[in-house]
PDB file of C-alpha atoms in Angstrom:
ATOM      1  CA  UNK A  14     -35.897  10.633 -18.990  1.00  0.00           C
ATOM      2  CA  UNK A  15     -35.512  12.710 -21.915  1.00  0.00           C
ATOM      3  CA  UNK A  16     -32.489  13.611 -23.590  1.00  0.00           C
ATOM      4  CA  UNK A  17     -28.950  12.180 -22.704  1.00  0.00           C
ATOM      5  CA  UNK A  18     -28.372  10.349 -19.632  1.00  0.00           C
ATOM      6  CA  UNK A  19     -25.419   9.792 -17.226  1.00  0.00           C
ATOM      7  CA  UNK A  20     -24.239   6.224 -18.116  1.00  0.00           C
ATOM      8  CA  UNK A  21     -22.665   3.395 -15.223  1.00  0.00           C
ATOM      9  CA  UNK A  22     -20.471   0.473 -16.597  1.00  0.00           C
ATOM     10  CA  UNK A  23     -21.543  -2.217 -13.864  1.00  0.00           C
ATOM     11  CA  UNK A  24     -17.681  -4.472 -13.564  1.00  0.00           C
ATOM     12  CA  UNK A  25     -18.987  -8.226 -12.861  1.00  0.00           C
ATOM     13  CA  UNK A  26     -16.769 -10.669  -9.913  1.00  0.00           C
ATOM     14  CA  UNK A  27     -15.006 -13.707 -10.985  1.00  0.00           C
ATOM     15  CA  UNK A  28     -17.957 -15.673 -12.097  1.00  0.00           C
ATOM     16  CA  UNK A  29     -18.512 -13.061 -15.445  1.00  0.00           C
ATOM     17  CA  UNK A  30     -21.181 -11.624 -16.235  1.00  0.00           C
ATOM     18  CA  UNK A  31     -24.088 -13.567 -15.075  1.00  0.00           C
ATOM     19  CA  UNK A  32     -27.734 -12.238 -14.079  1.00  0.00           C
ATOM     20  CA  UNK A  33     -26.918  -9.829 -11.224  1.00  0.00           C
ATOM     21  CA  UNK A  34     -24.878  -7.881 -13.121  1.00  0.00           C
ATOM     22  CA  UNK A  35     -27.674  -7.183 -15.725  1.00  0.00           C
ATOM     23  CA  UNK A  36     -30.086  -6.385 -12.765  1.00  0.00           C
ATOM     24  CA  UNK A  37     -27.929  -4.037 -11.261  1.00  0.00           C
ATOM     25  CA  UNK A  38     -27.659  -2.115 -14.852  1.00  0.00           C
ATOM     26  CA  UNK A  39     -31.779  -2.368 -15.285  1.00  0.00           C
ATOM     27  CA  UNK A  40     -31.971  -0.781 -11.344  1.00  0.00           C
ATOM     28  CA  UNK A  41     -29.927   1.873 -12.566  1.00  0.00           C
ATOM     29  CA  UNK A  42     -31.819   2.444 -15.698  1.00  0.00           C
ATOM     30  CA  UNK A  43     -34.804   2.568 -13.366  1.00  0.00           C
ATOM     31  CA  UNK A  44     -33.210   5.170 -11.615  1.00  0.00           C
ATOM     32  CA  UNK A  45     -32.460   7.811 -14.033  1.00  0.00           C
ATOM     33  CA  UNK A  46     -28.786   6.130 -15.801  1.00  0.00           C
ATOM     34  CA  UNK A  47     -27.868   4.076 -18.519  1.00  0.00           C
ATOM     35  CA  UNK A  48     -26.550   1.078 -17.170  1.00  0.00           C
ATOM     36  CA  UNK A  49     -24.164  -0.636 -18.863  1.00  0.00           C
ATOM     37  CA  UNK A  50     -23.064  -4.491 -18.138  1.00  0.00           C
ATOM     38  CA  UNK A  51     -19.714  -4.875 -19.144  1.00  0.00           C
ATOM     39  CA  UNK A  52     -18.416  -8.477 -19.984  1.00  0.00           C
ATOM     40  CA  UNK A  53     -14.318  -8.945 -19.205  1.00  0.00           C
ATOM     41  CA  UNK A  54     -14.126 -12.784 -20.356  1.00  0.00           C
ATOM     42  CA  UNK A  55     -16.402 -12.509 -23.728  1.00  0.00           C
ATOM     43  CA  UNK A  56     -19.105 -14.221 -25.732  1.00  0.00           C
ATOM     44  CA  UNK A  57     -19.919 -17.470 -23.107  1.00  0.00           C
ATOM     45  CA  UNK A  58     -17.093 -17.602 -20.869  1.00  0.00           C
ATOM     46  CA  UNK A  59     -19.356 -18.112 -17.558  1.00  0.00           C
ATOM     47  CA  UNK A  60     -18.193 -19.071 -14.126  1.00  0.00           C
ATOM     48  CA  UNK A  61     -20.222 -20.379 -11.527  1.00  0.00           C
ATOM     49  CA  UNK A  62     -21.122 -18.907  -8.538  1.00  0.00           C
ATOM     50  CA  UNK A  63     -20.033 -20.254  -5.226  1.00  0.00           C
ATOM     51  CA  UNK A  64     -17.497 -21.854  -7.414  1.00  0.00           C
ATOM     52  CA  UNK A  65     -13.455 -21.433  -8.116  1.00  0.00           C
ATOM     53  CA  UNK A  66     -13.213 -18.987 -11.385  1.00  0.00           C
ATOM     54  CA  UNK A  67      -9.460 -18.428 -10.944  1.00  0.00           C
ATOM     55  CA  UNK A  68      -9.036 -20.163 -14.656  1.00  0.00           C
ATOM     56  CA  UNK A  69     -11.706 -17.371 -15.782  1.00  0.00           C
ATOM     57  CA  UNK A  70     -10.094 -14.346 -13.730  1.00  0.00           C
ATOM     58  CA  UNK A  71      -6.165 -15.073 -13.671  1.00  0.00           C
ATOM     59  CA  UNK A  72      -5.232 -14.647 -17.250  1.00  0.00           C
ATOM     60  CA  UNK A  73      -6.787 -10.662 -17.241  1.00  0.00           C
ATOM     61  CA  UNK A  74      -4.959 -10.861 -13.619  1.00  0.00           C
ATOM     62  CA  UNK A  75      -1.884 -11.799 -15.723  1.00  0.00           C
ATOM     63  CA  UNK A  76      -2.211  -9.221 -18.808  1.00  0.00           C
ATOM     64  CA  UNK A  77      -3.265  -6.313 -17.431  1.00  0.00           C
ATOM     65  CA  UNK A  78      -3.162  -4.317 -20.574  1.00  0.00           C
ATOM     66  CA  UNK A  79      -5.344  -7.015 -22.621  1.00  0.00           C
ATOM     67  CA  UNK A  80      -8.132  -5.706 -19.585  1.00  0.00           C
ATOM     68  CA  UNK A  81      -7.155  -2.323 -20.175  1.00  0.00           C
ATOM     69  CA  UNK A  82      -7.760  -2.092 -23.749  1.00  0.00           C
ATOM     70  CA  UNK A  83     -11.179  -4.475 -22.999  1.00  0.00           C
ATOM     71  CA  UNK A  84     -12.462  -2.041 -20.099  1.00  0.00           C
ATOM     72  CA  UNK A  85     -11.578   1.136 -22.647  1.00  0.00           C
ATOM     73  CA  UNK A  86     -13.484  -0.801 -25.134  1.00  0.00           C
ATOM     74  CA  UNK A  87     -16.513  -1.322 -23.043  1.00  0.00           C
ATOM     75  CA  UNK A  88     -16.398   2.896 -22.036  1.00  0.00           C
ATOM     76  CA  UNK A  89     -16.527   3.287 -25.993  1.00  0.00           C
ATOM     77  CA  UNK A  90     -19.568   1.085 -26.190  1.00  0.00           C
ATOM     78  CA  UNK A  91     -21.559   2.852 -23.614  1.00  0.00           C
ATOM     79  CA  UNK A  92     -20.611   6.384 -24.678  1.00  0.00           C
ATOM     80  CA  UNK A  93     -21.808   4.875 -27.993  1.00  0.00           C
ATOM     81  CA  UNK A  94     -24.968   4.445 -26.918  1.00  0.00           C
ATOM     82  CA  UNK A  95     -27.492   7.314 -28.057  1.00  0.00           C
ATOM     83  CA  UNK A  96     -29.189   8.060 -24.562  1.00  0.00           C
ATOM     84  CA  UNK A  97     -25.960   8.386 -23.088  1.00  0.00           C
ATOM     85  CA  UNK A  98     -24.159  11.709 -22.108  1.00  0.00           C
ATOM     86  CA  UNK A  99     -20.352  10.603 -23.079  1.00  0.00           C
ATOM     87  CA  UNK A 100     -19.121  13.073 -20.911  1.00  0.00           C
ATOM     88  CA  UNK A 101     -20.676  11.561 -17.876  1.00  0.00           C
ATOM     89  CA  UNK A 102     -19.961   8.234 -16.965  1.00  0.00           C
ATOM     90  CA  UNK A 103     -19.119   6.034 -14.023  1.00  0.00           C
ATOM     91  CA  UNK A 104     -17.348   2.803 -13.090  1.00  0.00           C
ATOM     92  CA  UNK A 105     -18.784   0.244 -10.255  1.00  0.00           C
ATOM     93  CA  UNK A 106     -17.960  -3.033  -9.688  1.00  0.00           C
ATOM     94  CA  UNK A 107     -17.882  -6.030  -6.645  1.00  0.00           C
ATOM     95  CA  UNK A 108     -14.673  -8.151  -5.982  1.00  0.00           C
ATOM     96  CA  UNK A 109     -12.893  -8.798  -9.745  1.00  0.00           C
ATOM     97  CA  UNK A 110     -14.711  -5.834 -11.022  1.00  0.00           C
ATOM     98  CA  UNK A 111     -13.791  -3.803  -8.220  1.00  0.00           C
ATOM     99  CA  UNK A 112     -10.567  -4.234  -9.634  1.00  0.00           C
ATOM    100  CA  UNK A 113     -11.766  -3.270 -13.488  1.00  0.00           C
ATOM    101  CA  UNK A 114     -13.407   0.081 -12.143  1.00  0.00           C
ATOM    102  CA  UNK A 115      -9.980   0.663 -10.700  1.00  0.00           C
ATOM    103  CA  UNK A 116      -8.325  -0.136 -13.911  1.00  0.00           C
ATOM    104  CA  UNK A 117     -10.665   1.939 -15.704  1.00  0.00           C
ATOM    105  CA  UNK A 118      -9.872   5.005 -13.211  1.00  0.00           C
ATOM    106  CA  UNK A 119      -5.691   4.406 -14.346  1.00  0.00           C
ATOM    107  CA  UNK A 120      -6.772   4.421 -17.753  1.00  0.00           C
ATOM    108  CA  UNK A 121      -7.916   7.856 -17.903  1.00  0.00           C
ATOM    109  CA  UNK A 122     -10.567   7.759 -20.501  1.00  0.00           C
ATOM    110  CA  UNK A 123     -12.475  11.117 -21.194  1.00  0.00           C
ATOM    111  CA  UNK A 124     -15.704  11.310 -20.156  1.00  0.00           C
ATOM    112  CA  UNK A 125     -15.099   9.245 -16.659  1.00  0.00           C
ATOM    113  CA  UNK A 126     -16.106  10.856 -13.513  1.00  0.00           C
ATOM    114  CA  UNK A 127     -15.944   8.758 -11.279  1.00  0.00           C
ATOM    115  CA  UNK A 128     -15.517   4.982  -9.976  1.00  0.00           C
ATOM    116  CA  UNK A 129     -16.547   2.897  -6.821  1.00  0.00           C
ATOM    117  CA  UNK A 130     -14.390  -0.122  -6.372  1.00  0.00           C
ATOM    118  CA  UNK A 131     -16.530  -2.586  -3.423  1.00  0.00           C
ATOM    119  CA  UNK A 132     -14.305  -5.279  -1.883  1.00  0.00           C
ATOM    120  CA  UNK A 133     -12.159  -5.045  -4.587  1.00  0.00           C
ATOM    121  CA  UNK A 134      -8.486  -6.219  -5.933  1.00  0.00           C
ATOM    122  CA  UNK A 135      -6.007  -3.434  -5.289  1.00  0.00           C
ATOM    123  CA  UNK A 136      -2.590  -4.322  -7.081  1.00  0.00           C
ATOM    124  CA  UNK A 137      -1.153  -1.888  -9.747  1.00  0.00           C
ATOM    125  CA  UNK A 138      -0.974  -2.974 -13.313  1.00  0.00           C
ATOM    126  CA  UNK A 139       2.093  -1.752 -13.880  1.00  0.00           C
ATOM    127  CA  UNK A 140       1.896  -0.650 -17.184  1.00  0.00           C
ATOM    128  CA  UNK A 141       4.035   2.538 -16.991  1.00  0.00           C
ATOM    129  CA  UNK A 142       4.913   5.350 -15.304  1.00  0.00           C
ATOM    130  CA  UNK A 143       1.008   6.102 -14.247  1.00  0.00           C
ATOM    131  CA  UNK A 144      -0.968   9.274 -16.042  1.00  0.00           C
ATOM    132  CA  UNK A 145      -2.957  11.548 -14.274  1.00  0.00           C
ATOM    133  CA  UNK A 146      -6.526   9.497 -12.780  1.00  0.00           C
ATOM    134  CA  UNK A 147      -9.313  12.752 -13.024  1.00  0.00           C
ATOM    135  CA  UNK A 148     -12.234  10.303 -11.875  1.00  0.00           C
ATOM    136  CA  UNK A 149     -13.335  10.765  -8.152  1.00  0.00           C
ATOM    137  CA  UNK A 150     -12.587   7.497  -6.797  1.00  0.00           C
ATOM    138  CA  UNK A 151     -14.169   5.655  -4.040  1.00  0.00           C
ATOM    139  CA  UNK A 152     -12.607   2.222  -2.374  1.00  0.00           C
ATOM    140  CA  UNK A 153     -15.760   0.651   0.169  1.00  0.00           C
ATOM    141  CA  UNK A 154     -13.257  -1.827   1.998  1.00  0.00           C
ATOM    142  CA  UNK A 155     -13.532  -4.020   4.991  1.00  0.00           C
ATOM    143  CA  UNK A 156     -10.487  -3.533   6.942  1.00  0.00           C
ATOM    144  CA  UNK A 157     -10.386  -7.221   7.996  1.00  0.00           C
ATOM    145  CA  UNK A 158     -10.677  -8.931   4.562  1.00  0.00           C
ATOM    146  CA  UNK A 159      -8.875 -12.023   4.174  1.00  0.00           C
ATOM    147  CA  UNK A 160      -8.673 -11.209   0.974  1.00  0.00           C
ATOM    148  CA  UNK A 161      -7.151  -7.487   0.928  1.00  0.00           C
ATOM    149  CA  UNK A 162      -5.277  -6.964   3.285  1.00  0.00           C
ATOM    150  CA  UNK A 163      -4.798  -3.916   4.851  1.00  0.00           C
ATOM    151  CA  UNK A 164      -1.220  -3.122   3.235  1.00  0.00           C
ATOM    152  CA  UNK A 165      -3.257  -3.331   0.050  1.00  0.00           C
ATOM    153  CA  UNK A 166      -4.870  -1.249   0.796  1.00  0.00           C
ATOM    154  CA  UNK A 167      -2.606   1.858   2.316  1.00  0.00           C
ATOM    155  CA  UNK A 168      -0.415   0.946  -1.073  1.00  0.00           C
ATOM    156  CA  UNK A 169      -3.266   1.536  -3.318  1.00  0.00           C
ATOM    157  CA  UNK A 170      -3.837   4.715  -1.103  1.00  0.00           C
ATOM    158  CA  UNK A 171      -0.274   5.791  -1.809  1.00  0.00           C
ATOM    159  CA  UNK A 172      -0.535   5.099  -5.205  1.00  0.00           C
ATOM    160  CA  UNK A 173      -4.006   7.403  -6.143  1.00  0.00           C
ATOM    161  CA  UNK A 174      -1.644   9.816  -3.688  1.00  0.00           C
ATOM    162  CA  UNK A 175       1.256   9.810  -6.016  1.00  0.00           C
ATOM    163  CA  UNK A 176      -0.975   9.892  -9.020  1.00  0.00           C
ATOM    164  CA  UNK A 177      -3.065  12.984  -7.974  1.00  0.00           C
ATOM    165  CA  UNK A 178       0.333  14.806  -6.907  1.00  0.00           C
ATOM    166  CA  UNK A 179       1.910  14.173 -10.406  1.00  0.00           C
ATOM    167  CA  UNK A 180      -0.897  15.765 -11.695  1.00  0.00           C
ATOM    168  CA  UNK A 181      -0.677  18.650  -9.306  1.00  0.00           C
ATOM    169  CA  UNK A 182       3.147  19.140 -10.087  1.00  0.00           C
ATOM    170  CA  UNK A 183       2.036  19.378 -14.215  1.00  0.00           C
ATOM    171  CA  UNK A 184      -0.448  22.243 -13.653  1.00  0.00           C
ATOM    172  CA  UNK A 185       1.496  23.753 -11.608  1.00  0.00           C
ATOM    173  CA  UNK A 186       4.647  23.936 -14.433  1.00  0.00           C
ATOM    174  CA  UNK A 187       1.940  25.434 -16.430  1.00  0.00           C
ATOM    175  CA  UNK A 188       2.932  28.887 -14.569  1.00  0.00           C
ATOM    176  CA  UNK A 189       5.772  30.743 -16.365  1.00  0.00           C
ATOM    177  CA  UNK A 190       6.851  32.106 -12.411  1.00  0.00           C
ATOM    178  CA  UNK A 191       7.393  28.412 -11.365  1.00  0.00           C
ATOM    179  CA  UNK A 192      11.203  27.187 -11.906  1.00  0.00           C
ATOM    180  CA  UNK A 193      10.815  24.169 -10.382  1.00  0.00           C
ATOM    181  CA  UNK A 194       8.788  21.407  -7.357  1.00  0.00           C
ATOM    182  CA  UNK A 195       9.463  19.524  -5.074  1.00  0.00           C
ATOM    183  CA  UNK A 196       6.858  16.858  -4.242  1.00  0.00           C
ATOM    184  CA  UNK A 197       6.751  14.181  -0.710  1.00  0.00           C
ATOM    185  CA  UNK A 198       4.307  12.050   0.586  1.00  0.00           C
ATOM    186  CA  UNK A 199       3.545  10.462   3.567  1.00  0.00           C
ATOM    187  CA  UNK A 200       6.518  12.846   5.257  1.00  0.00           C
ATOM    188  CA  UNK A 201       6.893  16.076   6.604  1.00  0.00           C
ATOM    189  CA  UNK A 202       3.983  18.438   6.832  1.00  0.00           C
ATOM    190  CA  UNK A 203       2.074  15.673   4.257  1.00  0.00           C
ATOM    191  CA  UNK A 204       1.913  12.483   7.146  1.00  0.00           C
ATOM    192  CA  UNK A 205      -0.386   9.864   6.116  1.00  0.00           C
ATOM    193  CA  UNK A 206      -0.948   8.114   2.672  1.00  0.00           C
ATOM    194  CA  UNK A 207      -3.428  10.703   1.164  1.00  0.00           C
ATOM    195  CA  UNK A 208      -1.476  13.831   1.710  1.00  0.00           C
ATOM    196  CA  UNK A 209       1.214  15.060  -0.495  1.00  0.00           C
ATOM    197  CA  UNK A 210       3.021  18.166   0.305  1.00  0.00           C
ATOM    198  CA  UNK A 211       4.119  20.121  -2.636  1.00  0.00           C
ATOM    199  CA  UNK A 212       7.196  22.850  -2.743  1.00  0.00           C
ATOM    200  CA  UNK A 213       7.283  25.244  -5.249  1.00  0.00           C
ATOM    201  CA  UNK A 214      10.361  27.549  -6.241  1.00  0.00           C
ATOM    202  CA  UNK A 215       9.600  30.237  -8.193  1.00  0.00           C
ATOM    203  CA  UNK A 216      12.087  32.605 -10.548  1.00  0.00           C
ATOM    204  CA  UNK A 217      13.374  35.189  -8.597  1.00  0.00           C
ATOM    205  CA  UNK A 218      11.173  38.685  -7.743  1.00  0.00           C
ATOM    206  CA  UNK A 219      12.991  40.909 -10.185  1.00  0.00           C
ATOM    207  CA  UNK A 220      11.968  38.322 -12.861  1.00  0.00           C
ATOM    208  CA  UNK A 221       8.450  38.402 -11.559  1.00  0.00           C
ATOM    209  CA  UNK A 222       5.506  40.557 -13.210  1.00  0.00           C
ATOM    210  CA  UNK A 223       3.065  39.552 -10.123  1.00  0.00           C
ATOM    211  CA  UNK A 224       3.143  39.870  -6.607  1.00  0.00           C
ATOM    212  CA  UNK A 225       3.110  36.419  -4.531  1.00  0.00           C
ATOM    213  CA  UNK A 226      -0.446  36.917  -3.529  1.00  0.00           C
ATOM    214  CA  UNK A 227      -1.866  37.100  -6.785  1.00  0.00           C
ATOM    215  CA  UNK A 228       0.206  33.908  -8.363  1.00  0.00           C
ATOM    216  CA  UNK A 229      -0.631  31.764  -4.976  1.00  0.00           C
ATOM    217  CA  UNK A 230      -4.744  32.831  -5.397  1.00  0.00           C
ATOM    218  CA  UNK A 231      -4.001  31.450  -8.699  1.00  0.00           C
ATOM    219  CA  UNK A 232      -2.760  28.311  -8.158  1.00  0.00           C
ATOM    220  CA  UNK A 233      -5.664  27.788  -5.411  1.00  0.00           C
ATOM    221  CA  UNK A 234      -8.080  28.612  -7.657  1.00  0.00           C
ATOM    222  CA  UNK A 235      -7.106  25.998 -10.737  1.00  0.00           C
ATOM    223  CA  UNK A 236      -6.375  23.738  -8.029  1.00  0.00           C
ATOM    224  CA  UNK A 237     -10.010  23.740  -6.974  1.00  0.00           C
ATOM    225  CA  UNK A 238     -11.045  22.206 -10.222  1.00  0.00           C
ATOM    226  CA  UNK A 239      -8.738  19.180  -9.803  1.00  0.00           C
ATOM    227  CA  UNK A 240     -11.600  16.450  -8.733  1.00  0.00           C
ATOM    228  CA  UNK A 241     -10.717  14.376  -5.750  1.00  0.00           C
ATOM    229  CA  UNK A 242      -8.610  16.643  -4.152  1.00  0.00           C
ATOM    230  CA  UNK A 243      -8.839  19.435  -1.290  1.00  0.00           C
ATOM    231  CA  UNK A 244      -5.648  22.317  -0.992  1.00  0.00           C
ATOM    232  CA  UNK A 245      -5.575  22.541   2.689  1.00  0.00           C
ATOM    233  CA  UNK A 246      -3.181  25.373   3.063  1.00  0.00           C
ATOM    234  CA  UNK A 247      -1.199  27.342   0.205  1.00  0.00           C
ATOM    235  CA  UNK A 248       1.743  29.686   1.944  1.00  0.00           C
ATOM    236  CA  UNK A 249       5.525  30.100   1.722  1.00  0.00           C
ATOM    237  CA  UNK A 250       7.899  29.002   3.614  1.00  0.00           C
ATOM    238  CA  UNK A 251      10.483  31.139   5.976  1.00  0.00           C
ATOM    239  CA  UNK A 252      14.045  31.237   5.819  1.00  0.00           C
ATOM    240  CA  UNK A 253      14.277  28.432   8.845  1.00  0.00           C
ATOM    241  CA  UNK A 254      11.486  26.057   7.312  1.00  0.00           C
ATOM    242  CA  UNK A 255       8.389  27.094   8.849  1.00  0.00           C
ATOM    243  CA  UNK A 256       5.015  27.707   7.580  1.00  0.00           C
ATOM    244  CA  UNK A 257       3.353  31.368   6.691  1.00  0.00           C
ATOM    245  CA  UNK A 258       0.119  31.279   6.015  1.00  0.00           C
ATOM    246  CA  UNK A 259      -1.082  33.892   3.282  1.00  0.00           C
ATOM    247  CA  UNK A 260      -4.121  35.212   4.068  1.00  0.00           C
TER     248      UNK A 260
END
């Protein structure tokens, strides 16, 4: 395909990067991307498949940044690369490198788009208060794995939740009517672990230029180019607490 491609860092499982991760980056290739087999461990560190890698795995699973700054490293490498379009490109990865596309995702690096974590490890890496994730993300998780369980799951739901809304209350500070937010999850009119309800006070009418209409179409409308995310309703509230839809 001629001129700059879409690129896909393929995250290998606990064995390392063995054969079928380089086939999965060649079927991409075939397909129109440039795939991109990322190596966690280094230079021969192998596992075996079938086998206990734990001694391979645990020390990334133990310094979380070190993984960081070796998945940011690997995003360089492929936006390096002269067929691909650095402003397009994708995480995937199985089991251990489930877990790197998510890491990848919290590290925020321009260009990213997107991630697909598949059977993957969902614990934070606590690194920090967290900074906004723009990627899509997409968790493909059997709700019985032994593995991950399903609280694992919900949390890491709650915590791509959290993230999103954080980056919700920033833009929406960006509006000189806004004096302040109030954010909840998982309560109110927000039940669930994907749905954050956001409050918003704004200065008082006399100190407004703009009518509430116009500053609420606003806010929908840079909302809408927040990736991952759907507004669902954008109102005010009455003087007892319920909801009025502006139409």
């Amino acid at each position: 395909k001629a001129g700059p491609r879409p690129g896909v860092l393929i995250g290998h499982d606990w064995a390392g990067l063995l054969e079928t991760s380089r086939e999965r980056a060649q079927r991409l290739a075939a397909m129109g991307y440039v795939g991109f087999a990322l190596d966690a461990y280094g230079k021969g560190r192998r596992g075996t498949v079938g086998a206990d890698n734990s001694a391979l795995m645990s020390p990334l699973l133990a310094d979380r940044g070190l993984l960081r700054r070796r998945l940011l490293a690997a995003a360089t490498a492929l936006q390096e690369q002269e067929a691909c379009d650095a402003s397009r490109i994708a995480a995937i990865g199985y089991c251990f490198g489930g877990l790197c596309a998510l890491d990848l995702a919290r590290a925020n690096p321009r260009g990213l788009r997107g991630v697909v974590s598949f059977h993957g490890i969902y614990a934070p890496p606590a690194l920090g208060p967290q900074s906004p994730i723009d990627a899509k993300v997409l968790v493909c998780h059997g709700w019985a794995d032994p593995y991950t369980p399903a609280d694992a799951l919900l949390a890491l739901a709650a915590e791509l939740t959290e993230a999103k809304a954080r980056q919700v209350d920033a833009i929406l500070h960006e509006w000189p009517e806004v004096r302040y937010t109030l954010t909840t999850i998982n309560t109110g009119n927000a039940q669930g672990k994907i749905y954050a309800s956001v409050y918003v006070r704004l200065v008082d009418r006399n100190q407004r230029k703009r009518g509430l209409e116009d500053i609420v179409a606003e806010f929908r409308q840079r909302l809408a180019q927040v990736p991952g995310m759907t507004v669902t309703h954008a109102g005010q509230l009455d003087v007892v607490g319920g909801n009025k839809q502006i139409e």
